[in-house]
Short mmCIF file of C-alpha atoms in Angstrom, two decimals:
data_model
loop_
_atom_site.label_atom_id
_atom_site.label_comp_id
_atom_site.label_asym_id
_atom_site.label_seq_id
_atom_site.Cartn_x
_atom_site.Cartn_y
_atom_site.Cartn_z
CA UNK A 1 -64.45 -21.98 16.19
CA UNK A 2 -61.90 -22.37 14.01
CA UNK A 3 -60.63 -22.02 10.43
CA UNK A 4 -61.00 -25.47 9.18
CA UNK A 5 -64.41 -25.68 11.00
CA UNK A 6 -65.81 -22.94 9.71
CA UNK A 7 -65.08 -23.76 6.24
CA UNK A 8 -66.66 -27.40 7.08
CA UNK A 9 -69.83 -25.71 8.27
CA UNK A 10 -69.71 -22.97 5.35
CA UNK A 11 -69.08 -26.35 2.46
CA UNK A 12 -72.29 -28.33 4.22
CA UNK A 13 -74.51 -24.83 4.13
CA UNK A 14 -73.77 -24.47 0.45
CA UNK A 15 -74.82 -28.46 -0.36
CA UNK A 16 -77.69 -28.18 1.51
CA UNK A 17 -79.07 -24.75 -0.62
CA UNK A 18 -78.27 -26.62 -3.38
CA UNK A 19 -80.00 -29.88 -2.91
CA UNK A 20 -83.29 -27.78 -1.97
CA UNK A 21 -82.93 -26.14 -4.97
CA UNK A 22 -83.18 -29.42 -7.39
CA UNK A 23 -86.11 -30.65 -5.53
CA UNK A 24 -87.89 -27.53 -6.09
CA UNK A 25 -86.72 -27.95 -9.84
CA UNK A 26 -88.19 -31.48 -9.65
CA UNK A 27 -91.71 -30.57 -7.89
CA UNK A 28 -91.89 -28.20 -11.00
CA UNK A 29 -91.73 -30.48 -13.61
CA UNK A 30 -93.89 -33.14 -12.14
CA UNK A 31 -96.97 -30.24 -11.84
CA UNK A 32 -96.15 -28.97 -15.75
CA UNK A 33 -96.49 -32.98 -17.09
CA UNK A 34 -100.06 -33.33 -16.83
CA UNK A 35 -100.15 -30.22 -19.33
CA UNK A 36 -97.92 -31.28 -21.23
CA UNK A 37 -99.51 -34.88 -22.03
CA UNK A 38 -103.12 -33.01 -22.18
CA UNK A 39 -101.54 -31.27 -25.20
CA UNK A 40 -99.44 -32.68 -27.51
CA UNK A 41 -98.72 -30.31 -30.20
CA UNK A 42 -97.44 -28.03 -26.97
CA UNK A 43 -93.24 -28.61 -27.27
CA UNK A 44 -91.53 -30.01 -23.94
CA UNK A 45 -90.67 -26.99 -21.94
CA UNK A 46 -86.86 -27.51 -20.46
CA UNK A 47 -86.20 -27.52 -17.03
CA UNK A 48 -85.72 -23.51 -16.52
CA UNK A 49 -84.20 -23.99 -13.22
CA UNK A 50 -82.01 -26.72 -14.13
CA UNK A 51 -78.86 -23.73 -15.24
CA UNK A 52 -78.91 -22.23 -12.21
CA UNK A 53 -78.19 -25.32 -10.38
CA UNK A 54 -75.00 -25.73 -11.94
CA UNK A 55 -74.05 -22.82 -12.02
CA UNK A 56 -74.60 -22.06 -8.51
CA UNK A 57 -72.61 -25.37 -8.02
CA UNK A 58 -69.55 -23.94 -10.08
CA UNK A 59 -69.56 -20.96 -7.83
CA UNK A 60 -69.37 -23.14 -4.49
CA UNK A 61 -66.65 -25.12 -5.74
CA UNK A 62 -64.14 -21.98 -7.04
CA UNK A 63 -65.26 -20.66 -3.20
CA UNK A 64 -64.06 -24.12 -1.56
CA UNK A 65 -60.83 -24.47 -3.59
CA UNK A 66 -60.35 -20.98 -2.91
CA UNK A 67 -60.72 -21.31 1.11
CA UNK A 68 -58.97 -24.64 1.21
CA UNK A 69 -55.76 -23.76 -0.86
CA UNK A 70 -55.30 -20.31 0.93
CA UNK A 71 -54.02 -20.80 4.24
CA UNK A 72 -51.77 -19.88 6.91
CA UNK A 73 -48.30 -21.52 6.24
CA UNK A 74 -48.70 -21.75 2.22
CA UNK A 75 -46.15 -20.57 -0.36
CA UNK A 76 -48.16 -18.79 -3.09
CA UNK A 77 -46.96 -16.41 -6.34
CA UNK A 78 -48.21 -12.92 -7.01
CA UNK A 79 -47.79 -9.61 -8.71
CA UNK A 80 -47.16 -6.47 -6.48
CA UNK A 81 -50.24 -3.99 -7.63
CA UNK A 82 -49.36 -1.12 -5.11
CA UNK A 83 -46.47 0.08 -2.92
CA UNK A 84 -47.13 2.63 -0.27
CA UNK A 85 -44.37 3.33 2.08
CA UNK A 86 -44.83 1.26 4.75
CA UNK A 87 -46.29 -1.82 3.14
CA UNK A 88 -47.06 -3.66 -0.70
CA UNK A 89 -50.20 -4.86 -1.92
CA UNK A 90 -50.46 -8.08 -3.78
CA UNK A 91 -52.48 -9.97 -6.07
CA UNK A 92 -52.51 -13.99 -5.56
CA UNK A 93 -55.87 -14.20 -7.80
CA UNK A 94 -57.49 -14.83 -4.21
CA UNK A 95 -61.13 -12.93 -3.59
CA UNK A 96 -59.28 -9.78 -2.42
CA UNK A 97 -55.42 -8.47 -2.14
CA UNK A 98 -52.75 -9.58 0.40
CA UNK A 99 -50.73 -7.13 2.19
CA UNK A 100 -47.16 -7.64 2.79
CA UNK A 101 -45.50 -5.32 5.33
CA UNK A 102 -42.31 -3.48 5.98
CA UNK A 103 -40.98 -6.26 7.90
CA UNK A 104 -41.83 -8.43 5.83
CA UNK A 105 -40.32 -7.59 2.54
CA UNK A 106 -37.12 -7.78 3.56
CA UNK A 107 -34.13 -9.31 6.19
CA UNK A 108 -32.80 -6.08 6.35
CA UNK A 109 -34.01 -2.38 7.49
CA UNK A 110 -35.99 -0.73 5.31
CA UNK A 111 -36.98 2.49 4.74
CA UNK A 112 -39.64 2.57 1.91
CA UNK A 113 -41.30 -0.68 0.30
CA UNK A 114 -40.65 0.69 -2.82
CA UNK A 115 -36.55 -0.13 -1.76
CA UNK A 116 -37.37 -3.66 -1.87
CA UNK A 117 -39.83 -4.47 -4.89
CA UNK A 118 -41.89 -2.58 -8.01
CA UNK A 119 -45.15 -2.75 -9.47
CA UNK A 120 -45.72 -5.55 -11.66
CA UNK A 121 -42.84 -7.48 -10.02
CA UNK A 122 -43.65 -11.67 -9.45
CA UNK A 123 -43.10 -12.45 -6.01
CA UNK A 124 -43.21 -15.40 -4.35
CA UNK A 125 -44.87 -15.22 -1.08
CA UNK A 126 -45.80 -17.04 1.99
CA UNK A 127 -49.23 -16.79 3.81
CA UNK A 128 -48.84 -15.69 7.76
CA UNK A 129 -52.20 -14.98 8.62
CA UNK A 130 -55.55 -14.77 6.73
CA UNK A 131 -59.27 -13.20 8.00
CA UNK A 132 -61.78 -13.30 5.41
CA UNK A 133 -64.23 -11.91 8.00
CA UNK A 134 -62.13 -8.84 8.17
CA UNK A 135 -60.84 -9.65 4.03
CA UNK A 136 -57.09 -9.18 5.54
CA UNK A 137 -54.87 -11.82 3.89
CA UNK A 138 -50.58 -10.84 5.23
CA UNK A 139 -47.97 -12.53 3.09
CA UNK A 140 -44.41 -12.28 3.77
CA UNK A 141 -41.54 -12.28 1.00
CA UNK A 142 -39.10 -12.02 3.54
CA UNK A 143 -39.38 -15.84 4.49
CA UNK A 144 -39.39 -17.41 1.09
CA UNK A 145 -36.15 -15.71 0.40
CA UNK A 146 -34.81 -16.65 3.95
CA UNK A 147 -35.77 -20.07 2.76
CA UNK A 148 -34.00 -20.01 -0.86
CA UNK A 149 -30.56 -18.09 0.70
CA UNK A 150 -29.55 -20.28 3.02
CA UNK A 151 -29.33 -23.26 0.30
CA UNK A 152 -27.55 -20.86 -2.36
CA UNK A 153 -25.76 -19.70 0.14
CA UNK A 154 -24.13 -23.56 1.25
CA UNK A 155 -23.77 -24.02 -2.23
CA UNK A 156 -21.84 -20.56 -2.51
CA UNK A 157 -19.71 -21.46 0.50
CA UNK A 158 -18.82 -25.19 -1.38
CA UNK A 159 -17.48 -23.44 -4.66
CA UNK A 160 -16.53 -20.32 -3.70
CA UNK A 161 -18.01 -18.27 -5.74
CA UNK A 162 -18.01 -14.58 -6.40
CA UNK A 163 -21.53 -12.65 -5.93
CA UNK A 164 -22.30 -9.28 -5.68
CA UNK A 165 -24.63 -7.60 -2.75
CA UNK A 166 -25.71 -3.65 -2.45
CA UNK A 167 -24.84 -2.65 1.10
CA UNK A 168 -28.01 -2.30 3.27
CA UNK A 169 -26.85 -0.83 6.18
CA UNK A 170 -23.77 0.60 7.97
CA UNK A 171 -23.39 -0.62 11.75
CA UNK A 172 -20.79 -0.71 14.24
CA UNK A 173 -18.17 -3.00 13.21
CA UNK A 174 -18.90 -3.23 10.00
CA UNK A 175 -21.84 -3.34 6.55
CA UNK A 176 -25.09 -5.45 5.98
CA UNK A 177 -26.31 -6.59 3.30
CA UNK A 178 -29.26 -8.37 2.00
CA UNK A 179 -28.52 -11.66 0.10
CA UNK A 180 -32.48 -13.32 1.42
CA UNK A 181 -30.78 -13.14 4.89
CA UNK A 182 -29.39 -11.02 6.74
CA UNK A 183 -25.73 -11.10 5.86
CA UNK A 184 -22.79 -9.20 7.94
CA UNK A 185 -19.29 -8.35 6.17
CA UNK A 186 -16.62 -7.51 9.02
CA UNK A 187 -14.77 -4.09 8.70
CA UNK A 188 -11.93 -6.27 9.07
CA UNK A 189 -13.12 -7.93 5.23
CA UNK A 190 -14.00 -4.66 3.69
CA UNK A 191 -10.69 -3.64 1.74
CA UNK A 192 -7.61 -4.47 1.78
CA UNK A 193 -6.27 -1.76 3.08
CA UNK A 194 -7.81 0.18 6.85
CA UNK A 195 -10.95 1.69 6.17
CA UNK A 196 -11.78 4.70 9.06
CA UNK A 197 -14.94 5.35 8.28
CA UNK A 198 -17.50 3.72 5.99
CA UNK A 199 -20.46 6.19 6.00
CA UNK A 200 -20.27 6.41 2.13
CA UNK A 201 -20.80 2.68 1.58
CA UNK A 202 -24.04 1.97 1.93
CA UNK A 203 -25.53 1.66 -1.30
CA UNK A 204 -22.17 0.00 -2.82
CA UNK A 205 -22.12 -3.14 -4.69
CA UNK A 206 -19.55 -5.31 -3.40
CA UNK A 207 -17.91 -8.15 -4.66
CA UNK A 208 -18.42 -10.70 -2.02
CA UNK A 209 -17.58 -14.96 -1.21
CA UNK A 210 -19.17 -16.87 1.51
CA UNK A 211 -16.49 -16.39 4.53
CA UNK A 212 -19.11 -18.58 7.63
CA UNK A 213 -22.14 -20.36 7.75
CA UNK A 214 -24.11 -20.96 10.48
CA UNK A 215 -27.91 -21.75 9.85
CA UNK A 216 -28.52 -22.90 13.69
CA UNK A 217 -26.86 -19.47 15.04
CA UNK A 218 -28.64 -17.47 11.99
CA UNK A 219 -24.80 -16.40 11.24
CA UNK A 220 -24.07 -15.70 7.89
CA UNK A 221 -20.21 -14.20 7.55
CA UNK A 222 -19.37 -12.41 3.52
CA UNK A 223 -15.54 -10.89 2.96
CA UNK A 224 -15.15 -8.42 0.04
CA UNK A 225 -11.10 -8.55 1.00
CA UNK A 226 -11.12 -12.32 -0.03
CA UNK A 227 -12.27 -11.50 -3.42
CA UNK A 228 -9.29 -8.48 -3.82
CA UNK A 229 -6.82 -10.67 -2.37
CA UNK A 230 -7.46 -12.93 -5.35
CA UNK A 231 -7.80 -10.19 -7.81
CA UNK A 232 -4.31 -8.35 -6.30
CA UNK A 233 -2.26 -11.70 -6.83
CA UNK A 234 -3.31 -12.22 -10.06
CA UNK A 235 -3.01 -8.59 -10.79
CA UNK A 236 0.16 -8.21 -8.95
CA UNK A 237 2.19 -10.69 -11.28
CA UNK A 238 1.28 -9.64 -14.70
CA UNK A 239 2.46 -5.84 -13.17
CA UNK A 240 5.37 -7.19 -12.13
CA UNK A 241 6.14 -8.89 -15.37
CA UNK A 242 6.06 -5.86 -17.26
CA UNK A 243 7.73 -3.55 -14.99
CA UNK A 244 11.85 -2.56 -16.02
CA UNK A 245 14.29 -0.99 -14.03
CA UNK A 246 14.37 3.09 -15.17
CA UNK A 247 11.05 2.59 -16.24
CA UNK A 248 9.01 5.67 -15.56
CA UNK A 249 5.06 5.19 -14.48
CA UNK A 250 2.03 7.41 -13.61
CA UNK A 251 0.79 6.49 -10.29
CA UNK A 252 -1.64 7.57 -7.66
CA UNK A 253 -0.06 8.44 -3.42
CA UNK A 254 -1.84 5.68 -1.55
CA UNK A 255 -0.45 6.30 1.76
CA UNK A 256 1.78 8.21 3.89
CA UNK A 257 4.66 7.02 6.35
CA UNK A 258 7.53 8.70 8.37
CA UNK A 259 9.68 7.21 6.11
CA UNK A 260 8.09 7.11 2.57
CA UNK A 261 5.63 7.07 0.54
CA UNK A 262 3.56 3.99 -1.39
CA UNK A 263 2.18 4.75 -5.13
CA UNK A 264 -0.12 2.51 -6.65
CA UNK A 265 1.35 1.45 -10.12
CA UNK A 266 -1.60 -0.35 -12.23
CA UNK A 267 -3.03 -1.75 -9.58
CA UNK A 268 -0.10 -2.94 -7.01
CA UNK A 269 2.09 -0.55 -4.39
CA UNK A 270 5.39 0.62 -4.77
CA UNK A 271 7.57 2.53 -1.83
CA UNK A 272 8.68 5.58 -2.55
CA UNK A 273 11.56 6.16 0.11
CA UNK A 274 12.06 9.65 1.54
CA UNK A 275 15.52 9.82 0.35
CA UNK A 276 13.95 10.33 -3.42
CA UNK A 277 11.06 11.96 -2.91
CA UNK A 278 12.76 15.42 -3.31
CA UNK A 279 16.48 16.88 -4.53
CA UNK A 280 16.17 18.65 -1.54
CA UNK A 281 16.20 17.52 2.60
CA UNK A 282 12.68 16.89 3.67
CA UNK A 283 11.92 15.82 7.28
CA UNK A 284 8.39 13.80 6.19
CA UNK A 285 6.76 13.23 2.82
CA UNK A 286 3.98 15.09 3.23
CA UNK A 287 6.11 18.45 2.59
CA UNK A 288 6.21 17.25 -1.22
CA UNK A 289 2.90 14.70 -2.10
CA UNK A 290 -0.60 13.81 -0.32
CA UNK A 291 -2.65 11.08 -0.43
CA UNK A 292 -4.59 10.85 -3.82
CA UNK A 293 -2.24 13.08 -5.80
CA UNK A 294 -1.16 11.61 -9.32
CA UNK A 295 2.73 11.60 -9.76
CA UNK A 296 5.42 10.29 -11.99
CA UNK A 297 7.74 7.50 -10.86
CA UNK A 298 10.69 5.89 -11.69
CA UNK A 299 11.15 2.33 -10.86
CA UNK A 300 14.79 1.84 -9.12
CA UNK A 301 14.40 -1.68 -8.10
CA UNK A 302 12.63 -4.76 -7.99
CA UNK A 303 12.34 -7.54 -5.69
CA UNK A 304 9.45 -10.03 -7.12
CA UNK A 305 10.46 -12.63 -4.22
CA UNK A 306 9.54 -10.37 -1.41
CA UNK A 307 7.02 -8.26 -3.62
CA UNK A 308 8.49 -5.10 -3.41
CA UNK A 309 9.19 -2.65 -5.66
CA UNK A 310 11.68 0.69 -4.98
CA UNK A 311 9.83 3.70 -6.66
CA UNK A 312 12.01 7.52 -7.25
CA UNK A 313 10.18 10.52 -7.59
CA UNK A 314 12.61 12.85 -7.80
CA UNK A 315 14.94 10.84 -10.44
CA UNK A 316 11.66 12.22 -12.86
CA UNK A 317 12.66 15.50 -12.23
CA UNK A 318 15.61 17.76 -13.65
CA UNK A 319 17.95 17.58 -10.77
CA UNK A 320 20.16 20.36 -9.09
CA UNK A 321 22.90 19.49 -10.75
CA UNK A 322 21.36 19.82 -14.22
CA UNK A 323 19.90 22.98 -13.15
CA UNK A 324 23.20 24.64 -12.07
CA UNK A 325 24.14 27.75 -13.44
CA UNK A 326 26.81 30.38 -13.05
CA UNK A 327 26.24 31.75 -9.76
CA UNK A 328 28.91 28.68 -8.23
CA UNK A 329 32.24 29.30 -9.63
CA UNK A 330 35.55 28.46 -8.08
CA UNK A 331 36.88 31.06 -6.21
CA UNK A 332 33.43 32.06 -5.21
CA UNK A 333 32.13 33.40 -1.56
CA UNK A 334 28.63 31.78 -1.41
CA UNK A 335 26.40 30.94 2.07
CA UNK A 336 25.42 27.84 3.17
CA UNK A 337 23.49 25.75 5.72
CA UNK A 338 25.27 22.91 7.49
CA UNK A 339 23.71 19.76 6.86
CA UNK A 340 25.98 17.10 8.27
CA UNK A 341 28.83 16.68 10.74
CA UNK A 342 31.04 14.05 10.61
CA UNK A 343 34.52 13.88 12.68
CA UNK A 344 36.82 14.76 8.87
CA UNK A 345 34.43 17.21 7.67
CA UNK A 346 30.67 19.18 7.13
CA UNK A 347 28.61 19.11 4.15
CA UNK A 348 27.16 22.38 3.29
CA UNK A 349 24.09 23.08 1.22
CA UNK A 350 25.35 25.71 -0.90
CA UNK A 351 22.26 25.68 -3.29
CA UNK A 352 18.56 23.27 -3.24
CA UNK A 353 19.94 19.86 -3.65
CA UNK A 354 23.66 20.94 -3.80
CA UNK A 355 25.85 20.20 -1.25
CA UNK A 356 29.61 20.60 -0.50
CA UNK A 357 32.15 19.09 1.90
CA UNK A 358 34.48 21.36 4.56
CA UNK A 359 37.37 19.18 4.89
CA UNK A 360 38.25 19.43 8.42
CA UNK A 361 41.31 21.02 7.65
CA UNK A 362 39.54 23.89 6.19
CA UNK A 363 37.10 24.34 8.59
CA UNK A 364 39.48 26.92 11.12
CA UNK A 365 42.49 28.44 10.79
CA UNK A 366 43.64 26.41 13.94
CA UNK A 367 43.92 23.13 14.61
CA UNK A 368 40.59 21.38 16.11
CA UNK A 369 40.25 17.38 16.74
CA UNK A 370 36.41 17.36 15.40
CA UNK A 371 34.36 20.02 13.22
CA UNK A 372 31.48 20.01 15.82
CA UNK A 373 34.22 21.79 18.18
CA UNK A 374 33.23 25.20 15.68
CA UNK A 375 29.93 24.00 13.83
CA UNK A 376 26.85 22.55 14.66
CA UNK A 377 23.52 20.92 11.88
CA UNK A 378 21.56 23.84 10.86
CA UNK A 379 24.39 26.84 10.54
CA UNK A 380 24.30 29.66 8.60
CA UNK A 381 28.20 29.76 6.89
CA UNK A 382 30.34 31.35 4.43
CA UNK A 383 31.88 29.27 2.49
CA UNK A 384 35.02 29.89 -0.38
CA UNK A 385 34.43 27.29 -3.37
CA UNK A 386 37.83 25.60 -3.51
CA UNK A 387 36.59 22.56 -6.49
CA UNK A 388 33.53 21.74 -8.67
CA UNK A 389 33.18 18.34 -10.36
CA UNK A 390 29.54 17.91 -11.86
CA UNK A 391 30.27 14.68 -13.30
CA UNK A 392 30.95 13.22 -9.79
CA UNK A 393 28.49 15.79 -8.23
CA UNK A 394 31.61 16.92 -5.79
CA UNK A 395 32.58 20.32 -4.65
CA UNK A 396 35.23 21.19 -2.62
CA UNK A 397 34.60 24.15 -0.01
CA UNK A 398 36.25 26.49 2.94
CA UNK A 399 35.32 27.97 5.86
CA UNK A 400 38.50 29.11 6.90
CA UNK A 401 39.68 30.86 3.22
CA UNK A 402 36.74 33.17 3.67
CA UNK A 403 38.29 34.38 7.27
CA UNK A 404 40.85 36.45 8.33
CA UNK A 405 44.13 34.69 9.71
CA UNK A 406 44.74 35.78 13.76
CA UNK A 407 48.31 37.34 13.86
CA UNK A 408 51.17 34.32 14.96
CA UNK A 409 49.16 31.60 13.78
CA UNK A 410 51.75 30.93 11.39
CA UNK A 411 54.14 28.93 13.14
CA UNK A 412 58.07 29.24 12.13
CA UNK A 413 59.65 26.03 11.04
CA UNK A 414 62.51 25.09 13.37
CA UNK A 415 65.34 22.76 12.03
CA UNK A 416 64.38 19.13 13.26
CA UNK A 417 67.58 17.34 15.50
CA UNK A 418 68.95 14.32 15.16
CA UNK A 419 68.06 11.39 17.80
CA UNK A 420 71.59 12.16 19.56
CA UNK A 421 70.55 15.99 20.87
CA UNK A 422 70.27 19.66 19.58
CA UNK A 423 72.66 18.75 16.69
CA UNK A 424 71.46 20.31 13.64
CA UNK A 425 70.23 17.76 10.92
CA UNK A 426 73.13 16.52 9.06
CA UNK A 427 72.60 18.23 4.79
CA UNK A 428 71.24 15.74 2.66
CA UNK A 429 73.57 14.28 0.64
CA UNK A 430 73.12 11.10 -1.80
CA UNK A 431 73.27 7.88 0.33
CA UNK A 432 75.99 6.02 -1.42
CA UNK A 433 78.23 9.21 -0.59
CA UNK A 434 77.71 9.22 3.22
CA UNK A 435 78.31 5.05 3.15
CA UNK A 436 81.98 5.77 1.77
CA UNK A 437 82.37 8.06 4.00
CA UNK A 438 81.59 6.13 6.97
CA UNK A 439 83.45 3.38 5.93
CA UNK A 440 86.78 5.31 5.62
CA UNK A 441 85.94 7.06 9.02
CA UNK A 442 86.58 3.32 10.64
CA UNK A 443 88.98 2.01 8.69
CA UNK A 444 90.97 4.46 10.20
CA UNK A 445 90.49 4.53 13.68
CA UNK A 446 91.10 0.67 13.33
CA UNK A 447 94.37 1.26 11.70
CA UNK A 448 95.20 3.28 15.18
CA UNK A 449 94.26 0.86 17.26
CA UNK A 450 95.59 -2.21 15.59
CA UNK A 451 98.52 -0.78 13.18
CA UNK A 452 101.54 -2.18 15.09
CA UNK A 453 99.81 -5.73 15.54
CA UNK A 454 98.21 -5.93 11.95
CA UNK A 455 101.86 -5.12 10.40
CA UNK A 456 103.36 -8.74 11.86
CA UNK A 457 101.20 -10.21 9.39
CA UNK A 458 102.64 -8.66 6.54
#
């Protein structure tokens, strides 16, 4: 039998009681009028019966409107009366409570009904099934809200707007949230920057825009990186605005590289190259900052074209130079490390951040064609301070000076020839002098050889 039929059959039952019910209210009053007329002075006694008539009538009605309007398939509106953990009880002013499950509350996992709505709370709900013989009436929030999303959600997607969703769930690839569907936001569209593991968000409010739509596939696509995209341009330009050259800055280590490091500067990244991130030679960042630490920064440079902006650390702090004291004098012995070798010298670290250059003459007492024929990066030296110039951060050092000569190294001049043999080089004599000379030298031997001939002509 079913629902519709039954409440046909129950609607005819009820009519029938009551139209047996006026004719015994009829049959009544036809056996009290004989009395009645027999004695006039006795009042007209009112149909008794007549009340309960209508009132049983009243009662049949609420019962059919009640039956008729409550059915599988209709949207209704209620007030949640009790949450238990698996499932909320409702009031729709029906004959008894509806029940809506776990399931049903919600397009997402849950774990307590209480996660999804709270006493007193209006809820709109739609009837799935409904047993009065059993009084078990199940209502289901989670497709009215399925129904409403996917329209705000189009609309969303048209203007691009910005919403905000509590994370649901963490799954393999990425977060879920609950937005009336079930919504998926790609690890990919989390942050801006690589996130390794997102344990921690769920429970996070993000900031979210409509990224796909795709009622047919059930495919609803969010991005959170969208929205800071957005935010980071904007962002990014006033910053840049108000940035100067030698300006120093509080900032916070984002991230680590082999060759630097990047400090967020209200809001946008700067590079911090490993060349200034210490006075002193460093082989990788991490020997001076970690991720997360707070630092001062000095901006060197700044390239708004290409968005980038050079960052110093260690131009923020007193440098080597500043901090040098007496213990480096000329004419000092001091050790060193060698740092570099290049073919016409070394540079020596004679003190943190202070380094010197070996010319290559001073780097033996004999003669060598490259300083990497005696030294090699990484040496232990003693080295004779020869020059300091702070202004130009220079100084001057030996290797050699701070050795003993070897006996005959000292080679003894011998007089240079002339390009005619083993003559000895003629003295130096002012060159006007040996001109004269030379001229008179062949005036005479031509006078020899042409004296007899040269006298005809006088």
């Amino acid at each position: 039998m079913t629902e519709e039929t039954k409440i046909t059959e129950e609607i005819t039952a009820s009519e029938e009681v009551t139209a047996t019910e006026e004719t015994n209210v009829e049959a009544a009053q036809e056996e009290q009028a004989p009395e009645a007329a027999a004695t006039e002075a006795t009042p007209e006694v009112p149909a008794a019966a007549a009340p309960v008539a209508v009132e049983a009538e009243s009662v049949n009605q609420a019962d059919h409107l009640d039956v008729a309007v409550i059915k599988k398939g209709v949207t209704v509106k209620g007030k949640i009366v009790k949450i238990d953990a698996d499932q909320a009880f409702v009031d729709i002013g029906y004959k008894y409570d509806g029940t809506i499950t776990l399931r049903e509350l919600s397009s997402v996992t849950l774990e307590n009904a209480a996660d999804a709505v709270t006493l007193g709370q209006e809820v709109e709900l739609k009837v799935v099934s409904i047993n009065d013989a059993k009084e078990q009436l199940i209502l289901s929030k989670r497709v009215v809200d399925s129904e409403k999303a996917w329209t705000e959600l189009q609309a969303k997607l048209e203007s691009k707007e910005i919403f905000e969703a509590v994370v649901a769930e963490v799954v393999k690839g990425g977060l879920v949230v609950d937005v009336g569907l079930r919504a998926f936001v790609p690890a990919s569209m989390v942050e801006r920057h690589f996130v390794e593991d997102f344990t921690d968000y769920k429970g996070r409010t993000l900031k979210l825009r409509v990224k796909e739509l795709d009622q047919e596939k059930n495919k609803v696509i969010l991005s959170q990186k969208d929205v800071l995209d957005e935010e980071f341009e904007v962002n990014k330009k006033s910053v840049m605005e108000g940035l100067k050259i030698g300006q120093e800055l509080e900032g916070t280590v984002q991230r680590l590289t082999p060759f630097g490091a990047f400090v967020n500067i209200g809001g946008i990244d700067g590079l911090v190259h490993i060349s200034e991130m210490s006075w002193q030679h460093i082989d990788h960042p991490n020997e001076v900052v970690s991720e997360g630490d707070q630092v001062k920064v000095q901006v060197l440079k700044l390239d708004p074209q290409n968005d980038r902006i050079s960052l110093s650390l260690k131009a923020t702090q007193p440098g080597p130079w500043q901090k040098l004291g007496s213990e480096l004098q000329v004419g000092s012995i001091v050790t060193g490390k060698v740092q570099r070798i290049t073919n016409f010298g070394a540079f020596v670290e004679v003190a943190p951040g202070i380094e010197g250059l070996v010319h290559i003459s001073q780097v033996a007492h004999r003669h060598i064609a490259t300083p990497h024929e005696v030294l090699k990066e990484g040496q232990e030296v003693q080295v004779k301070i020869l020059d300091i110039n702070p202004s130009d951060k220079r100084i001057s050092l030996s290797i050699k000076d701070t050795e003993e000569a070897p006996a005959g190294s000292e080679k003894q001049e011998k007089p240079r020839s002339d390009s005619r043999g083993d003559r000895p080089e003629r003295s130096r004599q002012p060159k006007s002098d040996y001109v004269q000379q030379e001229n008179q030298k062949l005036t005479s031997t031509l006078g020899e050889l042409f004296g007899d001939k040269l006298s005809k002509f006088k």
